[in-house]
């Protein structure tokens, strides 16, 4: 028997080496070659491990058996069966609803993630986790994401895993580069759990896991720190795939964030006064890097997601958006989303009495006048006067403003009334010899 067992194990190991690609696996998908998962109960040790490795690649299983086995407190079982269930969510006629109801699938996922979270303490990881633990966690997170995507009716049960996922993400030691498993899977798993459905957190609840007490900013700061690290490390092409989910997560979190948390996010992600010492987007801060990504020509999905984030951080108000990022960065997003700058805002660019509060809001930040197109403080622009302007200098500045506003009018996006033209029509200019 020992010899037969040894030969069987060797054959299974050889089989495994031949089925890593779909092209080589065709003969195995026949009625004669179908292997019931329960057959593995008669195989132990290395033979069982090898056979289960084959089934992982094939994705063939008895779904009920797998769901039951997933309840085991065993990382090898978790890795194997989570992966098979994950594969079975694609192009399948299987209905997971029965598995949710009869075999407590969401509870099994929650239990496995909770076990992983115990490896992390406030001071850092207790002990280095074995590679198989990290792999098992990754497979469980992938499964959770797909189930939340395809079975939203069960989100209220899947959302119970959010606190432990947030705990792991906040306390895990980040690798370099940062956006790699399991961090990417932790971020993805949270995406649907923050959506406004039946499981939406109460904004002012003290038990809200997204904004826990006593540090309600800890999760937000972690997301932003990961994003800051990523945009300094990866190329725009790499960020298109890797960073878009994280930016999307920040957008969703901001949507249901408590009123006292929203300003914290705005201060961290929008340009600050120090960024305005030069045209916006030219410094090395996170806000400037995000502005450059919002105009990326090689990362369209990330460009749209970042622009949407900045617009939402501006309370979805076009006037605030232009003030925060400058018309140069805002114009493309406003035009493609059919969101012209409000007339009241364009009037605020004039020097007449119609400017009002909206004009002040658009052209002033912290009491400093800014260029609404570049976002730079006027006093920091090249050639900005340090003393009172002479009449000749005033004429040159008027000419410059005239050209600027004529260019804005030519875009067709906003209806800007040129202040110089207005002054001439109102008789406030006179010709001199």
XYZ file of C-alpha atoms in Angstrom:
433
model
C 0.000 0.000 0.000
C 2.829 2.361 0.841
C 4.296 1.842 -2.612
C 0.935 2.461 -4.278
C 0.455 5.599 -2.225
C 3.918 6.813 -3.171
C 3.301 6.151 -6.850
C -0.072 7.917 -6.688
C 1.488 10.961 -5.062
C 4.190 11.078 -7.712
C 1.601 10.873 -10.494
C -0.475 13.637 -8.921
C 2.594 15.836 -8.631
C 3.421 15.233 -12.289
C -0.172 15.986 -13.261
C 0.018 19.276 -11.442
C 2.993 20.391 -13.541
C 0.966 19.895 -16.743
C -2.163 21.897 -15.937
C -0.929 25.389 -15.132
C -2.397 26.688 -18.390
C -5.913 26.397 -19.749
C -4.600 25.002 -23.011
C -3.105 21.967 -21.257
C -6.113 21.353 -19.015
C -8.676 20.479 -21.703
C -8.568 16.656 -21.341
C -9.288 16.978 -17.636
C -12.670 18.633 -18.209
C -14.431 15.425 -19.226
C -16.955 13.275 -17.346
C -14.389 10.509 -17.056
C -11.814 12.787 -15.468
C -14.133 14.670 -13.121
C -13.028 14.239 -9.523
C -15.533 14.755 -6.724
C -14.040 16.818 -3.917
C -15.232 14.284 -1.370
C -12.805 11.810 -2.895
C -10.004 13.698 -1.179
C -11.205 12.418 2.196
C -9.552 9.106 1.315
C -6.209 10.719 0.588
C -3.966 12.145 3.260
C -0.646 13.876 3.574
C 1.215 14.992 0.470
C -1.192 13.135 -1.844
C -4.153 15.147 -0.625
C -2.167 18.388 -0.848
C -1.148 17.676 -4.434
C -4.643 16.661 -5.535
C -6.140 19.760 -3.954
C -3.557 21.839 -5.809
C -4.836 20.343 -9.062
C -8.445 21.076 -8.162
C -7.483 24.663 -7.331
C -6.349 25.145 -10.906
C -9.336 23.328 -12.380
C -11.962 25.105 -10.269
C -14.146 21.918 -10.164
C -15.861 21.193 -6.887
C -18.904 20.350 -4.952
C -19.841 23.848 -3.857
C -21.695 22.742 -0.739
C -18.784 20.607 0.419
C -16.385 23.480 -0.112
C -18.552 25.924 1.804
C -18.683 23.543 4.743
C -14.936 22.922 4.695
C -14.257 26.664 4.575
C -15.505 26.813 8.161
C -12.398 24.917 9.306
C -9.759 26.810 11.241
C -7.054 25.798 8.801
C -5.080 28.141 6.554
C -4.426 25.524 3.869
C -8.149 24.784 3.623
C -8.891 28.506 3.581
C -6.452 29.132 0.740
C -7.686 26.217 -1.356
C -11.422 26.528 -0.923
C -11.526 30.317 -1.034
C -9.681 30.185 -4.325
C -12.032 27.589 -5.797
C -15.108 29.587 -4.736
C -13.498 32.713 -6.168
C -12.965 30.995 -9.524
C -16.530 29.707 -9.498
C -17.923 33.261 -9.321
C -16.869 33.752 -12.965
C -18.854 32.503 -15.938
C -20.948 30.133 -13.907
C -24.568 29.140 -13.494
C -24.012 28.295 -9.841
C -26.158 30.253 -7.415
C -24.299 31.250 -4.270
C -27.463 32.420 -2.516
C -28.126 28.918 -1.205
C -24.582 28.719 0.100
C -25.031 32.034 1.927
C -28.246 30.812 3.546
C -27.568 27.134 4.237
C -23.812 27.055 4.803
C -23.211 30.516 6.339
C -20.637 31.548 3.747
C -20.427 35.176 4.909
C -19.882 34.044 8.503
C -17.070 31.697 7.421
C -15.358 34.524 5.551
C -15.776 36.807 8.547
C -14.299 34.202 10.899
C -11.265 33.641 8.698
C -10.534 37.359 8.368
C -10.998 37.789 12.123
C -8.400 35.080 12.738
C -5.940 36.907 10.483
C -6.566 40.204 12.284
C -5.365 38.675 15.561
C -1.831 38.652 14.160
C -1.802 42.445 14.262
C -1.499 44.592 17.366
C -1.258 48.351 17.855
C 2.508 48.088 18.178
C 2.806 46.092 14.950
C 2.624 42.478 13.931
C 3.096 40.018 16.806
C 5.064 37.482 14.793
C 6.022 37.258 11.124
C 3.179 35.517 9.355
C 3.920 32.424 7.289
C 3.607 32.902 3.549
C 0.628 30.567 3.424
C -1.243 32.822 5.873
C -0.732 35.835 3.611
C -1.813 33.806 0.588
C -4.894 32.522 2.407
C -5.859 36.036 3.446
C -5.443 37.245 -0.146
C -7.705 34.501 -1.498
C -10.362 35.226 1.129
C -10.298 38.948 0.306
C -10.602 38.240 -3.419
C -13.588 36.015 -2.747
C -15.215 38.643 -0.523
C -14.860 41.301 -3.216
C -16.437 39.160 -5.931
C -19.300 38.095 -3.690
C -19.985 41.714 -2.728
C -19.951 42.604 -6.414
C -22.209 39.811 -7.670
C -24.438 39.295 -4.608
C -25.160 42.778 -3.205
C -28.230 41.434 -1.423
C -25.846 39.810 1.067
C -23.768 42.936 1.731
C -25.187 43.410 5.210
C -23.569 40.089 6.212
C -20.319 40.614 4.316
C -19.923 44.103 5.822
C -19.281 42.548 9.227
C -15.735 41.915 8.022
C -15.029 45.624 7.461
C -13.682 46.376 10.985
C -11.126 43.563 10.814
C -10.082 44.485 7.263
C -9.554 48.079 8.367
C -7.589 46.880 11.382
C -5.257 44.790 9.228
C -4.780 47.574 6.677
C -3.903 50.105 9.376
C -1.458 47.874 11.214
C 0.194 45.813 8.502
C 3.806 46.629 7.699
C 3.757 48.187 4.251
C 6.132 46.742 1.679
C 7.971 48.645 -1.033
C 6.423 49.287 -3.470
C 3.289 49.656 -1.423
C 0.497 48.544 -3.773
C 0.970 44.789 -3.771
C -0.870 41.889 -2.109
C -2.334 41.767 0.421
C -2.662 45.585 0.559
C -4.312 45.779 -2.860
C -6.797 43.069 -1.901
C -7.555 44.795 1.420
C -8.396 47.991 -0.473
C -10.516 46.185 -3.060
C -12.431 44.271 -0.398
C -13.480 47.538 1.233
C -14.819 49.104 -1.958
C -18.332 47.713 -1.884
C -18.550 47.581 1.899
C -18.631 51.380 2.003
C -21.443 51.733 -0.515
C -24.705 53.332 0.631
C -26.903 50.280 0.910
C -28.640 48.702 3.884
C -25.317 48.404 5.681
C -24.396 52.095 5.436
C -22.693 53.204 8.658
C -24.419 55.805 10.810
C -22.547 59.033 10.316
C -22.387 60.049 13.951
C -22.179 56.597 15.543
C -19.409 56.141 18.088
C -19.063 52.528 16.974
C -18.502 53.372 13.306
C -15.482 51.232 12.297
C -14.532 53.634 9.513
C -14.066 56.524 11.950
C -13.337 54.824 15.284
C -12.790 56.605 18.536
C -10.537 57.902 19.918
C -8.742 58.472 16.569
C -11.420 59.018 13.959
C -8.852 59.929 11.318
C -6.693 56.783 11.562
C -8.225 54.946 8.584
C -8.412 58.071 6.424
C -4.791 58.922 7.174
C -3.739 55.380 6.302
C -5.516 55.508 2.924
C -3.932 58.867 2.153
C -0.487 57.709 3.280
C -0.669 54.693 0.973
C -1.791 56.908 -1.909
C 1.017 59.406 -1.244
C 3.541 56.592 -1.221
C 2.133 55.116 -4.423
C 2.089 58.307 -6.520
C 5.747 58.889 -5.645
C 6.773 55.338 -6.578
C 4.848 54.168 -9.635
C 4.595 55.457 -13.179
C 1.286 56.858 -14.437
C 0.740 53.699 -16.483
C 1.168 51.537 -13.375
C -1.035 53.804 -11.266
C -3.830 53.435 -13.822
C -4.363 49.856 -12.651
C -3.010 49.915 -9.109
C -4.179 53.232 -7.656
C -7.627 53.706 -9.195
C -9.369 51.450 -6.607
C -7.745 53.384 -3.751
C -8.873 56.734 -5.175
C -12.362 55.280 -5.643
C -12.346 54.152 -2.007
C -11.434 57.663 -0.857
C -14.331 59.051 -2.884
C -16.790 56.628 -1.307
C -15.509 57.247 2.200
C -15.753 61.022 1.733
C -19.352 60.593 0.603
C -20.521 59.222 3.959
C -17.845 60.782 6.205
C -19.075 62.724 9.263
C -19.111 66.491 8.927
C -16.034 66.927 11.142
C -13.988 64.415 9.093
C -14.621 65.946 5.682
C -12.467 69.078 6.307
C -9.616 66.784 7.378
C -9.752 64.996 4.034
C -10.043 68.266 2.136
C -6.992 69.694 3.896
C -4.957 66.581 3.103
C -5.887 66.224 -0.570
C -6.595 69.720 -1.902
C -3.881 72.310 -2.625
C -2.770 74.339 0.387
C -1.692 77.968 0.563
C 1.942 76.896 0.268
C 1.142 75.170 -3.044
C 0.000 78.543 -4.393
C 3.459 80.115 -4.292
C 3.690 78.782 -7.849
C 1.081 77.655 -10.388
C -0.878 74.731 -8.975
C 0.429 71.298 -9.898
C 4.104 72.250 -9.995
C 5.195 71.342 -6.464
C 5.943 67.861 -5.115
C 3.094 67.648 -2.624
C 0.417 64.968 -2.843
C -2.140 67.580 -3.934
C 0.084 68.708 -6.818
C 0.752 65.144 -7.906
C -2.979 64.456 -7.907
C -3.540 67.533 -10.062
C -1.015 66.276 -12.582
C -2.691 62.861 -12.596
C -6.031 64.583 -13.250
C -4.573 65.679 -16.583
C -2.769 62.425 -17.428
C -2.880 61.383 -21.069
C -1.895 57.748 -20.398
C -4.159 56.901 -17.434
C -7.754 57.723 -18.450
C -9.496 55.795 -15.660
C -7.261 57.261 -12.973
C -7.598 60.723 -14.527
C -11.378 60.533 -14.288
C -11.316 59.124 -10.762
C -8.877 61.750 -9.455
C -10.784 64.603 -11.115
C -14.020 63.292 -9.612
C -12.378 63.063 -6.188
C -11.201 66.682 -6.366
C -14.635 67.817 -7.546
C -16.353 65.955 -4.698
C -13.845 67.347 -2.195
C -15.036 70.736 -3.479
C -18.585 69.765 -2.391
C -19.524 69.181 -6.044
C -19.641 72.940 -6.521
C -18.111 74.251 -9.763
C -17.132 77.577 -8.206
C -15.320 75.918 -5.300
C -13.745 73.452 -7.724
C -12.234 76.228 -9.866
C -11.064 78.034 -6.740
C -9.441 74.894 -5.319
C -7.626 73.574 -8.403
C -7.536 76.492 -10.825
C -9.505 76.827 -14.031
C -6.635 75.269 -15.978
C -7.163 71.896 -14.261
C -10.900 72.262 -13.766
C -11.911 73.196 -17.310
C -11.538 69.736 -18.873
C -13.611 68.002 -16.193
C -16.292 70.697 -16.271
C -16.524 70.550 -20.043
C -16.719 66.737 -20.331
C -19.367 66.568 -17.597
C -21.380 69.492 -18.952
C -20.781 71.514 -15.793
C -20.072 75.111 -16.843
C -18.834 77.574 -14.279
C -21.930 79.347 -12.867
C -22.587 82.808 -14.224
C -22.255 84.250 -10.730
C -18.746 82.871 -10.548
C -17.665 84.341 -13.886
C -19.050 87.692 -12.842
C -16.822 87.420 -9.814
C -13.798 87.685 -12.113
C -14.725 91.194 -13.092
C -13.593 94.265 -11.202
C -17.034 95.798 -11.130
C -19.452 96.012 -8.232
C -21.117 92.769 -9.363
C -18.270 90.665 -7.995
C -19.928 90.092 -4.600
C -19.273 87.236 -2.254
C -18.959 84.599 -5.002
C -16.247 86.567 -6.754
C -14.367 86.949 -3.505
C -14.637 83.219 -2.922
C -13.265 82.453 -6.372
C -10.352 84.857 -6.462
C -9.221 84.955 -2.831
C -7.700 82.303 -0.570
C -6.842 83.128 3.037
C -7.141 86.814 2.211
C -4.718 86.562 -0.712
C -5.748 87.286 -4.287
C -5.188 84.342 -6.622
C -5.087 83.877 -10.348
C -8.306 81.934 -11.077
C -6.691 80.155 -14.035
C -3.430 78.940 -12.489
C -4.407 79.100 -8.823
C -1.193 80.950 -8.005
C -1.206 83.891 -5.613
C -0.996 87.128 -7.554
C 1.784 88.471 -5.403
C 3.925 85.421 -6.238
C 3.485 85.645 -10.006
C 6.586 86.624 -12.031
C 6.885 90.376 -12.229
C 4.311 90.959 -9.512
C 4.793 94.508 -8.204
C 6.106 94.998 -4.684
C 5.116 98.680 -4.664
C 2.224 100.687 -6.016
C 1.998 100.401 -9.798
C 2.725 103.344 -12.079
C 0.157 104.400 -14.669
C 2.178 102.697 -17.412
C 2.297 99.458 -15.397
C -1.431 99.625 -14.816
C -1.994 99.929 -18.576
C 0.167 96.877 -19.253
C -1.679 94.888 -16.578
C -5.009 95.944 -18.101
C -3.842 94.737 -21.503
C -2.729 91.430 -20.002
C -6.075 90.952 -18.295
C -7.877 91.837 -21.518
C -6.027 89.089 -23.414
C -6.622 86.595 -20.578
C -10.366 87.119 -20.487
C -10.654 87.060 -24.273
C -9.005 83.636 -24.257
C -11.448 82.425 -21.621
C -14.382 83.634 -23.700
C -12.986 81.861 -26.760
C -13.146 78.471 -25.018
C -16.938 78.663 -25.109
C -17.135 76.929 -21.748
C -17.839 80.064 -19.722
C -19.400 83.395 -20.564
C -16.838 85.787 -19.136
C -17.412 89.523 -19.277
C -14.078 91.215 -19.898
C -13.573 93.824 -17.136
C -11.550 96.077 -19.436
C -14.277 95.992 -22.088
C -16.858 96.644 -19.383
C -14.918 99.612 -18.079
C -14.710 101.142 -21.574
C -18.459 100.687 -22.130
C -19.199 102.312 -18.792
C -17.027 105.335 -19.605
C -14.470 104.633 -16.934
C -11.615 104.754 -19.495
C -10.536 107.881 -21.330
C -7.951 108.306 -24.010
C -4.908 110.433 -23.243
C -2.355 111.933 -25.583
